[in-house]
Coordinates of C-alpha atoms and ligand atoms in Angstrom, one line a residue:
X1 CA 11.6 115.6 33.9
X2 CA 9.3 112.9 32.5
X3 CA 8.2 115.2 29.7
X4 CA 11.9 115.8 28.9
X5 CA 12.5 112.1 28.8
X6 CA 9.5 111.5 26.6
X7 CA 10.9 114.0 24.0
X8 CA 14.5 112.9 24.3
X9 CA 14.3 110.1 21.8
X10 CA 14.4 106.3 22.2
X11 CA 18.1 106.0 22.4
X12 CA 18.4 108.2 25.5
X13 CA 15.4 106.5 27.1
X14 CA 16.7 103.1 26.3
X15 CA 20.1 103.9 27.8
X16 CA 18.6 105.4 30.9
X17 CA 16.4 102.4 31.5
X18 CA 19.4 100.2 30.9
X19 CA 21.5 102.1 33.4
X20 CA 18.8 102.2 36.0
X21 CA 18.3 98.4 35.7
X22 CA 22.0 97.8 35.9
X23 CA 22.2 100.1 39.0
X24 CA 19.5 98.0 40.7
X25 CA 21.3 94.8 39.9
X26 CA 24.6 96.2 41.1
X27 CA 23.0 97.4 44.3
X28 CA 21.6 94.0 44.9
X29 CA 24.8 92.3 44.1
X30 CA 26.9 94.6 46.4
X31 CA 24.5 94.1 49.3
X32 CA 24.6 90.3 48.9
X33 CA 28.4 90.4 48.6
X34 CA 28.8 92.5 51.7
X35 CA 26.4 90.3 53.7
X36 CA 28.1 87.1 52.6
X37 CA 31.6 88.4 53.4
X38 CA 30.4 89.8 56.7
X39 CA 29.0 86.4 57.8
X40 CA 32.1 84.6 56.5
X41 CA 34.6 86.8 58.3
X42 CA 32.7 86.8 61.7
X43 CA 32.2 83.1 61.4
X44 CA 36.0 82.7 60.8
X45 CA 36.7 84.8 63.9
X46 CA 34.2 82.8 66.1
X47 CA 35.6 79.5 64.9
X48 CA 39.2 80.6 65.7
X49 CA 38.2 81.8 69.1
X50 CA 36.2 78.6 69.9
X51 CA 39.3 76.5 69.0
X52 CA 41.5 78.6 71.2
X53 CA 39.0 78.6 74.1
X54 CA 38.8 74.7 73.9
X55 CA 42.6 74.6 73.9
X56 CA 42.8 76.7 77.1
X57 CA 40.0 74.7 78.8
X58 CA 42.1 71.6 78.2
X59 CA 44.9 73.1 80.2
X60 CA 42.8 74.3 83.2
X61 CA 42.9 72.2 86.4
X62 CA 41.2 72.6 89.8
X63 CA 43.7 72.4 92.6
X64 CA 42.8 73.2 96.2
X65 CA 39.5 74.7 95.1
X66 CA 41.3 77.2 92.8
X67 CA 41.6 77.1 89.1
X68 CA 45.0 77.0 87.5
X69 CA 46.3 76.8 84.0
X70 CA 48.9 74.0 83.7
X71 CA 52.1 74.8 81.9
X72 CA 53.7 72.7 79.3
X73 CA 57.4 73.1 78.9
X74 CA 57.5 75.6 81.6
X75 CA 55.2 78.0 79.8
X76 CA 51.6 78.7 80.6
X77 CA 49.2 77.5 77.8
X78 CA 47.8 81.0 77.6
X79 CA 51.0 82.9 76.9
X80 CA 51.4 82.0 73.2
X81 CA 47.8 83.0 72.6
X82 CA 48.3 86.3 74.3
X83 CA 51.4 86.8 72.0
X84 CA 49.2 86.2 69.0
X85 CA 47.1 89.2 70.1
X86 CA 44.3 87.2 71.7
X87 CA 42.8 88.2 75.0
X88 CA 42.6 85.2 77.4
X89 CA 40.9 85.2 80.8
X90 CA 40.2 82.3 83.1
X91 CA 37.8 83.3 85.8
X92 CA 36.4 81.2 88.7
X93 CA 32.9 81.4 90.1
X94 CA 33.9 84.0 92.7
X95 CA 35.0 86.3 89.9
X96 CA 38.7 85.9 90.6
X97 CA 41.0 85.9 87.6
X98 CA 42.9 82.7 87.5
X99 CA 44.9 83.4 84.4
X100 CA 45.1 86.3 82.0
X101 CA 47.1 87.1 78.8
X102 CA 47.1 89.3 75.8
X103 CA 45.8 92.9 75.2
X104 CA 42.7 94.7 76.5
X105 CA 43.5 94.1 80.2
X106 CA 41.2 96.9 81.2
X107 CA 38.3 95.2 79.4
X108 CA 35.5 93.8 81.5
X109 CA 33.9 90.6 80.3
X110 CA 30.3 91.2 79.4
X111 CA 27.9 90.0 82.2
X112 CA 25.8 88.0 79.7
X113 CA 29.0 85.9 78.9
X114 CA 29.5 85.2 82.6
X115 CA 25.8 84.3 83.0
X116 CA 25.9 81.9 80.2
X117 CA 29.0 80.2 81.6
X118 CA 27.4 80.0 85.0
X119 CA 24.5 78.0 83.3
X120 CA 27.1 75.7 81.6
X121 CA 26.6 77.3 78.2
X122 CA 29.1 78.5 75.5
X123 CA 28.5 82.0 74.0
X124 CA 29.9 84.4 71.4
X125 CA 29.5 88.0 72.4
X126 CA 30.8 91.4 71.4
X127 CA 31.8 94.2 73.8
X128 CA 31.3 97.8 73.0
X129 CA 34.3 99.6 71.6
X130 CA 36.7 100.9 74.1
X131 CA 37.5 104.5 73.1
X132 CA 38.8 104.6 69.6
X133 CA 39.4 100.9 69.5
X134 CA 37.2 98.5 67.6
X135 CA 34.8 96.2 69.6
X136 CA 36.2 92.9 70.8
X137 CA 34.6 89.6 70.0
X138 CA 34.7 87.1 72.9
X139 CA 34.1 83.4 73.0
X140 CA 33.1 82.0 76.4
X141 CA 33.2 78.3 77.5
X142 CA 32.3 77.1 81.0
X143 CA 34.8 75.0 82.9
X144 CA 32.8 72.0 84.2
X145 CA 34.0 69.1 86.4
X146 CA 31.5 66.3 87.4
X147 CA 28.6 68.4 86.3
X148 CA 29.5 71.4 88.3
X149 CA 30.6 74.8 86.8
X150 CA 33.7 76.0 88.5
X151 CA 34.6 78.8 86.2
X152 CA 34.7 80.1 82.7
X153 CA 37.3 80.6 79.9
X154 CA 37.0 83.7 77.7
X155 CA 39.1 84.2 74.5
X156 CA 38.7 87.5 72.7
X157 CA 39.9 89.2 69.5
X158 CA 39.7 92.7 68.2
X159 CA 37.3 93.1 65.3
X160 CA 39.5 95.8 63.8
X161 CA 40.8 93.6 60.9
X162 CA 37.3 92.4 60.0
X163 CA 35.9 95.9 60.1
X164 CA 38.8 97.1 58.0
X165 CA 38.2 94.4 55.4
X166 CA 34.5 95.2 55.2
X167 CA 35.2 98.9 55.0
X168 CA 37.7 98.3 52.1
X169 CA 35.0 96.3 50.3
X170 CA 32.5 99.2 50.7
X171 CA 35.1 101.6 49.4
X172 CA 35.8 99.4 46.4
X173 CA 32.1 99.0 45.6
X174 CA 31.5 102.7 46.1
X175 CA 34.1 103.5 43.5
X176 CA 33.5 100.7 41.1
X177 CA 29.7 101.0 40.9
X178 CA 29.5 104.6 39.5
X179 CA 32.4 103.8 37.2
X180 CA 30.6 100.7 35.9
X181 CA 27.4 102.7 35.4
X182 CA 29.3 105.4 33.5
X183 CA 30.9 102.8 31.2
X184 CA 27.6 101.0 30.8
X185 CA 25.8 104.3 29.8
X186 CA 28.4 104.9 27.2
X187 CA 28.1 101.3 26.0
X188 CA 24.3 101.5 26.1
X189 CA 24.2 104.7 24.1
X190 CA 26.6 103.2 21.6
X191 CA 24.5 100.1 21.2
X192 CA 21.2 102.1 21.0
X193 CA 22.7 104.3 18.4
X194 CA 23.8 101.3 16.4
X195 CA 20.4 99.6 16.7
X196 CA 18.5 102.7 15.8
X197 CA 20.5 104.3 13.1
X198 CA 18.8 102.1 10.4
X199 CA 15.5 103.6 11.6
X200 CA 16.9 107.1 11.0
X201 CA 17.9 106.0 7.5
X202 CA 14.3 104.8 6.9
X203 CA 12.9 108.1 8.3
X204 CA 15.2 110.2 6.1
X205 CA 14.4 108.1 3.0
X206 CA 10.7 108.3 3.7
X207 CA 10.8 112.1 4.1
X208 CA 12.3 112.4 0.6
X209 CA 9.2 110.7 -0.9
X210 CA 6.2 112.9 -1.1
X211 CA 2.8 112.4 -2.8
X212 CA 4.4 113.8 -6.0
X213 CA 7.1 111.1 -6.1
X214 CA 5.2 108.0 -5.1
X215 CA 7.0 106.1 -7.8
X216 CA 10.2 106.3 -5.7
X217 CA 11.1 103.5 -3.3
X218 CA 13.2 103.4 -0.2
X219 CA 15.2 100.5 -1.7
X220 CA 17.5 100.4 1.4
X221 CA 19.9 97.5 1.6
X222 CA 18.9 96.4 5.1
X223 CA 19.2 92.9 6.5
X224 CA 16.0 90.9 7.0
X225 CA 15.5 92.0 10.6
X226 CA 12.8 94.2 12.2
X227 CA 14.0 97.4 10.6
X228 CA 14.6 95.7 7.2
X229 CA 11.0 94.4 7.3
X230 CA 9.7 97.9 8.2
X231 CA 11.5 99.4 5.2
X232 CA 10.2 96.7 2.9
X233 CA 6.7 97.1 4.3
X234 CA 6.9 100.8 3.6
X235 CA 8.0 100.0 0.1
X236 CA 5.0 97.7 -0.3
X237 CA 2.7 100.4 1.0
X238 CA 4.2 103.0 -1.4
X239 CA 3.6 100.5 -4.2
X240 CA 0.0 100.3 -3.4
X241 CA -0.4 104.0 -2.8
X242 CA 1.3 104.7 -6.1
X243 CA -1.1 102.3 -7.8
X244 CA -4.1 103.8 -6.1
X245 CA -3.1 107.3 -7.0
X246 CA -2.4 106.3 -10.6
X247 CA -5.8 104.7 -10.8
X248 CA -7.4 107.7 -9.3
X249 CA -5.7 110.0 -11.8
X250 CA -6.7 107.6 -14.6
X251 CA -10.2 107.6 -13.3
X252 CA -10.5 111.3 -13.3
X253 CA -9.0 111.6 -16.8
X254 CA -11.4 108.9 -18.1
X255 CA -14.4 110.5 -16.4
X256 CA -13.6 114.0 -17.8
X257 CA -13.1 112.5 -21.2
X258 CA -16.4 110.6 -21.1
X259 CA -18.2 113.8 -19.9
X260 CA -16.5 116.0 -22.5
X261 CA -17.6 114.0 -25.5
X262 CA -21.4 114.4 -25.1
X263 CA -20.9 118.1 -24.1
X264 CA -18.9 118.7 -27.3
X265 CA -21.6 117.0 -29.4
X266 CA -24.3 119.2 -27.8
X267 CA -22.2 122.3 -28.2
X268 CA -21.7 121.5 -31.9
X269 CA -25.4 120.8 -32.5
X270 CA -26.5 123.9 -30.7
X271 CA -23.9 126.0 -32.5
X272 CA -25.0 124.8 -35.9
X273 CA -28.7 125.4 -35.0
X274 CA -28.0 129.0 -33.8
X275 CA -25.9 129.9 -36.8
X276 CA -29.0 131.1 -38.7
X277 CA -32.8 131.0 -38.3
X278 CA -34.2 127.5 -38.7
X279 CA -37.5 125.8 -39.3
X280 CA -39.3 124.4 -36.1
X281 CA -38.7 120.9 -37.4
X282 CA -34.9 121.5 -37.6
X283 CA -34.9 122.9 -34.0
X284 CA -36.9 119.8 -33.0
X285 CA -34.3 117.5 -34.5
X286 CA -31.4 119.3 -32.8
X287 CA -33.3 119.2 -29.4
X288 CA -33.9 115.5 -29.9
X289 CA -30.2 115.0 -30.4
X290 CA -29.4 117.1 -27.4
X291 CA -31.8 115.2 -25.3
X292 CA -30.1 112.0 -26.3
X293 CA -26.8 113.3 -25.2
X294 CA -28.3 114.7 -21.9
X295 CA -29.7 111.2 -21.2
X296 CA -26.3 109.7 -21.9
X297 CA -24.7 112.3 -19.5
X298 CA -27.3 111.6 -16.9
X299 CA -26.7 107.9 -17.0
X300 CA -23.0 108.4 -16.8
X301 CA -23.2 110.8 -13.8
X302 CA -25.6 108.4 -12.1
X303 CA -23.3 105.5 -12.7
X304 CA -20.4 107.5 -11.3
X305 CA -22.4 108.5 -8.3
X306 CA -23.4 104.9 -7.6
X307 CA -19.8 103.7 -7.9
X308 CA -18.6 106.5 -5.6
X309 CA -21.2 105.5 -3.0
X310 CA -20.5 101.8 -3.1
X311 CA -16.8 102.6 -3.2
X312 CA -16.8 104.4 0.2
X313 CA -17.6 101.0 1.7
X314 CA -21.0 102.3 2.8
X315 CA -23.4 99.3 3.5
X316 CA -26.5 99.2 1.4
X317 CA -28.9 101.9 2.4
X318 CA -31.8 99.9 1.3
X319 CA -32.3 96.2 1.8
X320 CA -35.4 94.1 1.7
X321 CA -36.4 90.5 1.4
X322 CA -37.2 89.8 -2.3
X323 CA -37.7 87.0 -4.8
X324 CA -34.8 87.1 -7.1
X325 CA -36.7 85.0 -9.7
X326 CA -39.3 87.8 -10.3
X327 CA -36.5 90.4 -10.5
X328 CA -34.6 88.3 -13.1
X329 CA -37.7 87.8 -15.2
X330 CA -38.2 91.6 -15.3
X331 CA -34.6 92.0 -16.5
X332 CA -35.0 89.3 -19.1
X333 CA -38.1 91.0 -20.4
X334 CA -36.2 94.3 -20.8
X335 CA -33.5 92.8 -23.0
X336 CA -35.9 90.6 -24.9
X337 CA -36.7 93.2 -27.6
X338 CA -33.0 93.9 -28.3
X339 CA -32.2 90.2 -28.4
X340 CA -35.1 89.7 -30.9
X341 CA -33.9 92.5 -33.0
X342 CA -30.5 90.8 -33.3
X343 CA -32.0 87.4 -33.8
X344 CA -30.4 86.1 -30.6
X345 CA -32.1 83.3 -28.7
X346 CA -32.6 84.2 -25.1
X347 CA -33.0 81.1 -23.0
X348 CA -34.3 81.8 -19.5
X349 CA -34.1 78.9 -17.0
X350 CA -35.2 79.9 -13.5
X351 CA -36.5 77.9 -10.4
X352 CA -39.9 78.8 -9.0
X353 CA -38.4 81.1 -6.4
X354 CA -35.1 82.3 -4.8
X355 CA -35.4 84.3 -1.6
X356 CA -32.7 86.8 -0.8
X357 CA -32.3 90.1 0.8
X358 CA -31.1 93.1 -1.2
X359 CA -31.7 96.4 -2.9
X360 CA -34.0 95.6 -5.8
X361 CA -33.1 98.6 -7.9
X362 CA -29.4 98.0 -7.7
X363 CA -29.8 94.2 -8.3
X364 CA -31.8 95.1 -11.5
X365 CA -28.8 97.3 -12.5
X366 CA -26.4 94.4 -11.9
X367 CA -28.2 91.8 -13.9
X368 CA -29.3 94.2 -16.6
X369 CA -25.7 95.3 -17.2
X370 CA -24.6 91.6 -17.5
X371 CA -27.5 90.5 -19.7
X372 CA -27.3 93.7 -21.8
X373 CA -23.5 93.1 -22.4
X374 CA -24.2 89.4 -23.4
X375 CA -26.8 90.5 -26.0
X376 CA -24.8 93.5 -27.1
X377 CA -21.5 91.6 -27.7
X378 CA -23.0 88.4 -29.1
X379 CA -23.3 88.5 -32.9
X380 CA -26.6 88.0 -34.7
X381 CA -28.0 84.5 -34.5
X382 CA -26.1 83.7 -31.3
X383 CA -27.4 82.3 -28.0
X384 CA -27.7 83.9 -24.5
X385 CA -28.8 82.0 -21.4
X386 CA -29.9 83.2 -18.0
X387 CA -29.9 80.6 -15.3
X388 CA -30.2 80.7 -11.5
X389 CA -30.1 78.2 -8.7
X390 CA -29.5 77.9 -5.0
X391 CA -25.7 77.7 -4.4
X392 CA -26.2 74.2 -2.9
X393 CA -27.3 73.0 -6.3
X394 CA -24.5 74.7 -8.1
X395 CA -23.6 71.3 -9.7
X396 CA -26.2 72.1 -12.3
X397 CA -24.5 75.4 -13.1
X398 CA -21.0 74.0 -13.1
X399 CA -18.2 75.7 -11.1
X400 CA -18.1 78.9 -9.0
X401 CA -18.9 79.3 -5.3
X402 CA -16.9 77.9 -2.4
X403 CA -17.9 74.7 -0.8
X404 CA -20.1 75.3 2.3
X405 CA -21.3 78.7 1.1
X406 CA -25.0 79.2 1.2
X407 CA -26.6 81.5 -1.2
X408 CA -27.8 82.1 -4.7
X409 CA -26.0 81.7 -8.0
X410 CA -27.0 83.4 -11.2
X411 CA -25.2 82.7 -14.5
X412 CA -25.4 84.7 -17.8
X413 CA -23.9 82.6 -20.6
X414 CA -23.3 83.7 -24.2
X415 CA -21.6 82.2 -27.2
X416 CA -20.2 85.6 -28.4
X417 CA -16.7 86.6 -29.1
X418 CA -15.4 86.0 -25.5
X419 CA -12.8 88.1 -23.7
X420 CA -9.1 87.5 -24.5
X421 CA -7.4 86.0 -21.4
X422 CA -5.1 89.1 -21.0
X423 CA -8.1 91.3 -20.8
X424 CA -10.0 89.2 -18.3
X425 CA -8.6 90.9 -15.2
X426 CA -9.2 94.3 -16.7
X427 CA -12.8 94.2 -17.8
X428 CA -14.1 95.0 -14.3
X429 CA -12.0 98.2 -14.2
X430 CA -13.8 101.5 -14.5
X431 CA -13.9 102.8 -18.0
X432 CA -12.2 99.7 -19.4
X433 CA -13.5 98.7 -22.8
X434 CA -11.9 96.1 -25.0
X435 CA -10.6 97.7 -28.1
X436 CA -13.0 95.9 -30.3
X437 CA -16.0 97.5 -28.5
X438 CA -14.5 101.0 -28.4
X439 CA -17.1 102.3 -30.8
X440 CA -19.5 104.6 -29.1
X441 CA -22.5 103.1 -30.9
X442 CA -21.9 99.6 -29.6
X443 CA -20.3 99.9 -26.2
X444 CA -21.1 102.0 -23.2
X445 CA -18.7 104.0 -21.1
X446 CA -17.0 101.0 -19.7
X447 CA -18.6 101.3 -16.3
X448 CA -21.1 98.5 -16.6
X449 CA -19.0 95.6 -15.2
X450 CA -17.3 97.9 -12.6
X451 CA -20.8 98.8 -11.3
X452 CA -22.0 95.1 -11.4
X453 CA -19.0 94.1 -9.3
X454 CA -19.5 96.9 -6.9
X455 CA -23.2 96.1 -6.4
X456 CA -22.4 92.3 -5.9
X457 CA -19.8 93.2 -3.3
X458 CA -22.1 95.6 -1.5
X459 CA -24.4 92.6 -1.1
X460 CA -21.6 90.6 0.4
X461 CA -21.4 88.6 -2.8
X462 CA -19.0 88.5 -5.8
X463 CA -18.9 88.1 -9.5
X464 CA -16.6 85.9 -11.6
X465 CA -16.1 85.5 -15.3
X466 CA -15.0 82.5 -17.4
X467 CA -14.4 83.2 -21.1
X468 CA -12.6 81.7 -24.1
X469 CA -12.0 83.5 -27.3
X470 CA -14.7 82.8 -29.9
X471 CA -16.4 80.4 -27.5
X472 CA -18.3 82.9 -25.4
X473 CA -18.4 84.1 -21.9
X474 CA -20.0 83.0 -18.6
X475 CA -20.5 85.6 -15.9
X476 CA -21.4 84.1 -12.5
X477 CA -22.9 86.2 -9.7
X478 CA -23.0 84.7 -6.3
X479 CA -25.1 86.3 -3.6
X480 CA -25.1 85.1 0.0
X481 CA -28.2 83.7 1.8
X482 CA -30.1 86.4 3.8
X483 CA -28.6 85.6 7.3
X484 CA -25.1 85.4 5.9
X485 CA -25.0 88.9 4.6
X486 CA -23.1 91.7 6.3
X487 CA -25.3 93.7 8.5
X488 CA -25.6 97.4 7.5
Ligands
ADP1 P1 -19.2 98.6 -21.7 O1 -19.9 99.8 -21.3 O2 -18.1 98.8 -22.7 O3 -20.1 97.5 -22.0 P2 -18.5 97.0 -19.4 O4 -17.8 97.4 -18.1 O5 -19.9 96.5 -19.3 O6 -18.4 98.3 -20.3 O7 -17.6 96.0 -20.1 C1 -16.2 96.1 -20.2 C2 -15.7 95.4 -21.4 O8 -15.8 94.0 -21.2 C3 -16.5 95.6 -22.7 O9 -16.0 96.7 -23.4 C4 -16.3 94.3 -23.4 O10 -15.1 94.4 -24.2 C5 -16.1 93.3 -22.4 N1 -17.3 92.4 -22.2 C6 -18.2 92.6 -21.3 N2 -19.2 91.6 -21.4 C7 -18.8 90.9 -22.4 C8 -19.4 89.7 -23.1 N3 -20.5 89.2 -22.6 N4 -18.7 89.2 -24.1 C9 -17.6 89.7 -24.6 N5 -17.0 90.8 -24.0 C10 -17.6 91.4 -23.0

């Protein structure tokens, strides 16, 4: 049953819950209604009987030691009550009936009523039903003169009417409750259908869109409610998936292209060499060319591997305390020959020491890529500067870093061609190269900055660029203090 409910869909479950809740409320309401009516009806009967009993008591006299009911206008006070269907008995202490009127003559007054009267108390009591008749409600008042009880007055009424009224109520409730529940289930199902049909539309629209058609959108004209927001959220997700898939495809195409070029060059060289027998020197020349291309391929594959590793969000496998200043000096020394060859002044301005935690090999890659780019893209006779400071002293370096962040800041500044503003967001993309540097002799594969950013982020840091055309570029790397870094 429960399993069936679980599979029957939200609308049926909602309706069932709704009907169940309504049934509980109706049951509570019916019970309360019955109890209130019951009390009110019995209270009314008791009040009527009490008034009648008081009226009779007012007419009772004691004459010659016997109780009598005085008559007004020649008629005993009890007769009209009897004609109204009330039982009236006036009984003295010896149990003799002084006056009697109305129906139920065979009825004996319950002993507890007589006892109460004997003690001078009034009492409402109910006799057991006589045969098929309904029980009779009796109100008893004592007749007291000078503090002595001389007898009792009992006025009774059949409870038939009260019972009939209550039974009618039960019947009405018994018919109305299932009817209401039936109508409520129909209404509930209708409402649930109305509320959920937009979700079905979203489901159908989503089913149409597969991985092949990620450019499609649900584009459902839904109001700005829960379902509308769901549809728009799905559209947003599709947008991001589409973008991610597109980039993935672009990445694969770019990577294949980059790998194909050196392979084609090697194939060409080897083909030419094998065409006819050659001198050893010629073979050597071809092999040297091939080795160059193999080196290029190896670098590319290593870069791709490193990017793929940092991409999966794996924390740094290797991390150790190190002095960034020593590391930066090594990097500066590596680019120094290239800078000298181009007549570029390399200005290195470093503090005595900067302690951080990180992977030294990867950090060398990061700063080498940046410094290499600066020297590579700056024309002859230009200037390149490498500076570093604690982030707290970033005033010296100007800009970058959020207030309150502790860490280390490294800047690589050049006065080269700069990056056009429209390309600034793109240069960190994989395989992105500005058109001007598309020549294979000058630029690399376009992975340098993507790798640099990946490495900075794997260290919990980031990399920013400021650049103006013909004014040069400033790359700022920010690395967090050792205890602020994400733990592996
Ligand atoms: P590449 O292998 O082409 O150097 P990068 O990812 O290192 O690839 O750089 C991407 C592009 O960003 C480069 O092609 C170049 O156009 C631009 N770029 C990077 N550094 C500089 C710089 N210091 N000055 C001007 N342009 C730069």
